[in-house]
Amino acid sequence: MKIVMKVGLTFALCFYLLILSKLILFKYLTTPDIIGHFTFSYEGLYWNSHNFIPFKTITYYLFLANDINFNIRVENLTGNIIGFVPFGFILPLLSSKFHSFKKVMIATFCLSLTFELLQLIFRFGSFDVDDLILNTIGGMIGYIPIKLVSVYIKHRRVEQKSVMD
Protein backbone atom coordinates (compact mmCIF):
# COMPACT_ATOMS: atom_id res chain seq x y z
CA MET A 1 0.00 0.00 0.00
CA LYS A 2 2.84 2.39 0.79
CA ILE A 3 4.34 1.86 -2.68
CA VAL A 4 1.01 2.65 -4.35
CA MET A 5 0.66 5.81 -2.26
CA LYS A 6 4.24 6.90 -3.06
CA VAL A 7 3.71 6.33 -6.78
CA GLY A 8 0.41 8.21 -6.65
CA LEU A 9 1.94 11.13 -4.77
CA THR A 10 4.93 11.22 -7.13
CA PHE A 11 2.56 11.30 -10.09
CA ALA A 12 0.51 14.04 -8.40
CA LEU A 13 3.66 16.09 -7.73
CA CYS A 14 4.87 15.72 -11.33
CA PHE A 15 1.44 16.63 -12.72
CA TYR A 16 1.22 19.60 -10.33
CA LEU A 17 4.69 20.84 -11.37
CA LEU A 18 3.72 20.54 -15.04
CA ILE A 19 0.57 22.60 -14.49
CA LEU A 20 2.48 25.12 -12.36
CA SER A 21 5.14 25.47 -15.08
CA LYS A 22 2.45 26.14 -17.67
CA LEU A 23 0.78 28.73 -15.44
CA ILE A 24 3.96 30.53 -14.45
CA LEU A 25 6.35 30.19 -17.36
CA PHE A 26 4.23 29.55 -20.41
CA LYS A 27 0.97 31.33 -19.64
CA TYR A 28 1.07 33.47 -22.78
CA LEU A 29 2.95 31.15 -25.12
CA THR A 30 1.95 28.41 -27.54
CA THR A 31 4.21 25.36 -28.01
CA PRO A 32 6.10 26.78 -31.07
CA ASP A 33 6.61 30.05 -29.18
CA ILE A 34 8.02 28.15 -26.20
CA ILE A 35 10.58 26.29 -28.33
CA GLY A 36 11.74 29.50 -30.01
CA HIS A 37 11.89 31.30 -26.68
CA PHE A 38 14.70 29.16 -25.21
CA THR A 39 17.46 31.59 -26.05
CA PHE A 40 19.46 33.59 -23.57
CA SER A 41 20.40 37.18 -24.22
CA TYR A 42 21.87 39.57 -21.70
CA GLU A 43 20.21 42.39 -23.61
CA GLY A 44 16.96 40.50 -23.16
CA LEU A 45 17.07 40.99 -19.41
CA TYR A 46 14.78 43.98 -19.10
CA TRP A 47 15.94 45.06 -15.68
CA ASN A 48 13.40 47.85 -15.33
CA SER A 49 10.45 45.44 -15.70
CA HIS A 50 11.49 43.34 -12.70
CA ASN A 51 11.02 43.91 -8.98
CA PHE A 52 13.93 43.23 -6.65
CA ILE A 53 12.52 45.23 -3.70
CA PRO A 54 10.65 43.11 -1.12
CA PHE A 55 6.98 44.04 -0.60
CA LYS A 56 6.99 46.64 -3.40
CA THR A 57 4.43 44.85 -5.59
CA ILE A 58 2.39 43.65 -2.61
CA THR A 59 2.19 47.19 -1.19
CA TYR A 60 1.38 48.63 -4.60
CA TYR A 61 -1.43 46.14 -5.23
CA LEU A 62 -2.90 46.50 -1.74
CA PHE A 63 -2.74 50.26 -1.31
CA LEU A 64 -1.69 52.19 -4.42
CA ALA A 65 -2.87 50.45 -7.59
CA ASN A 66 -6.12 52.31 -8.15
CA ASP A 67 -5.38 52.23 -11.89
CA ILE A 68 -5.49 48.39 -11.91
CA ASN A 69 -8.78 46.52 -11.61
CA PHE A 70 -9.31 45.23 -8.05
CA ASN A 71 -10.05 41.68 -9.25
CA ILE A 72 -6.75 41.56 -11.16
CA ARG A 73 -4.86 42.66 -8.04
CA VAL A 74 -6.60 40.05 -5.87
CA GLU A 75 -6.05 37.32 -8.48
CA ASN A 76 -2.35 38.15 -8.69
CA LEU A 77 -1.74 38.16 -4.94
CA THR A 78 -3.93 35.17 -4.06
CA GLY A 79 -2.87 33.25 -7.17
CA ASN A 80 0.76 33.41 -6.09
CA ILE A 81 -0.21 32.01 -2.70
CA ILE A 82 -2.74 29.39 -3.85
CA GLY A 83 -0.47 28.13 -6.62
CA PHE A 84 2.07 26.79 -4.11
CA VAL A 85 -0.32 25.36 -1.49
CA PRO A 86 -0.31 21.89 -3.14
CA PHE A 87 3.50 21.79 -3.04
CA GLY A 88 3.55 22.35 0.72
CA PHE A 89 0.86 19.70 1.11
CA ILE A 90 2.32 16.97 -1.13
CA LEU A 91 6.00 17.28 -0.18
CA PRO A 92 5.77 16.06 3.44
CA LEU A 93 3.43 13.24 2.37
CA LEU A 94 5.91 12.12 -0.25
CA SER A 95 9.07 12.14 1.85
CA SER A 96 9.86 12.03 5.55
CA LYS A 97 12.75 14.41 4.81
CA PHE A 98 10.15 17.18 4.61
CA HIS A 99 8.38 16.79 7.92
CA SER A 100 9.73 20.05 9.33
CA PHE A 101 8.40 23.55 8.74
CA LYS A 102 11.88 24.82 7.91
CA LYS A 103 12.60 22.17 5.26
CA VAL A 104 9.26 22.65 3.52
CA MET A 105 9.77 26.42 3.61
CA ILE A 106 13.25 26.13 2.07
CA ALA A 107 12.05 23.69 -0.61
CA THR A 108 9.10 25.94 -1.49
CA PHE A 109 11.35 29.00 -1.64
CA CYS A 110 13.84 27.15 -3.87
CA LEU A 111 11.09 26.00 -6.26
CA SER A 112 9.73 29.53 -6.44
CA LEU A 113 13.22 30.96 -6.96
CA THR A 114 13.76 28.51 -9.81
CA PHE A 115 10.60 29.72 -11.54
CA GLU A 116 11.49 33.38 -10.98
CA LEU A 117 15.04 32.91 -12.32
CA LEU A 118 13.72 31.07 -15.38
CA GLN A 119 11.37 33.98 -16.03
CA LEU A 120 14.25 36.41 -15.68
CA ILE A 121 16.73 34.53 -17.85
CA PHE A 122 14.42 33.31 -20.61
CA ARG A 123 12.05 36.31 -20.60
CA PHE A 124 8.94 34.24 -19.87
CA GLY A 125 7.67 36.90 -17.51
CA SER A 126 9.15 39.24 -14.98
CA PHE A 127 11.15 38.43 -11.87
CA ASP A 128 9.36 39.67 -8.76
CA VAL A 129 10.80 39.09 -5.30
CA ASP A 130 7.27 39.47 -3.92
CA ASP A 131 6.29 36.33 -5.83
CA LEU A 132 8.97 34.49 -3.83
CA ILE A 133 7.39 35.75 -0.61
CA LEU A 134 3.81 34.92 -1.64
CA ASN A 135 4.72 31.52 -3.12
CA THR A 136 6.59 30.55 0.06
CA ILE A 137 3.59 31.60 2.17
CA GLY A 138 1.44 29.38 -0.05
CA GLY A 139 3.69 26.38 0.49
CA MET A 140 3.58 26.92 4.23
CA ILE A 141 -0.23 27.14 4.18
CA GLY A 142 -0.27 23.76 2.41
CA TYR A 143 2.05 22.31 5.05
CA ILE A 144 -0.07 23.41 8.04
CA PRO A 145 -2.86 20.79 7.67
CA ILE A 146 -0.27 18.01 7.34
CA LYS A 147 1.46 19.19 10.51
CA LEU A 148 -1.82 19.53 12.41
CA VAL A 149 -2.91 16.01 11.46
CA SER A 150 0.53 14.68 12.39
CA VAL A 151 0.39 16.33 15.83
CA TYR A 152 -3.17 15.05 16.34
CA ILE A 153 -2.18 11.47 15.44
CA LYS A 154 0.82 11.58 17.80
CA HIS A 155 -1.37 12.97 20.57
CA ARG A 156 -3.97 10.22 20.04
CA ARG A 157 -1.27 7.54 20.14
CA VAL A 158 0.05 8.89 23.43
CA GLU A 159 -3.50 8.93 24.85
CA GLN A 160 -4.17 5.38 23.69
CA LYS A 161 -0.87 4.16 25.08
CA SER A 162 -1.53 5.75 28.48
CA VAL A 163 -5.03 4.19 28.58
CA MET A 164 -3.55 0.76 27.87
CA ASP A 165 -0.89 1.11 30.60
C-alpha angles and dihedrals in degrees: 000000000000091000092052090049092048092049091047093049092046090051090047091050093049092047090047092050090049092052091044091051090052092049096046107031106023104030094124100030135089120215095266089048090051093053092049091046096065095098126111122220126169088209087055091065100098096199095185093059094058131080119224096162114096115240094005096117093037092052092045093051094044100043115007111032099095088142091062121073111259093231091055091052093049092046091051096049098040093039091059090052099041093046092066100040092092091053092056089047100047100040099068090043091053099047136020087216087077101054094111128082091229095053094048090047092051092046092049092048091049092050091049091047090052091055093046093049091048089052090050097046100039097033095238091140137322129301111242121178088203089064087059090054095046094043091051090050088052092053091050091050088054091050095052097075091049091051093046092051090047092052091046092051092049090048092050091050091052090049092049092047092051091049091052093049 
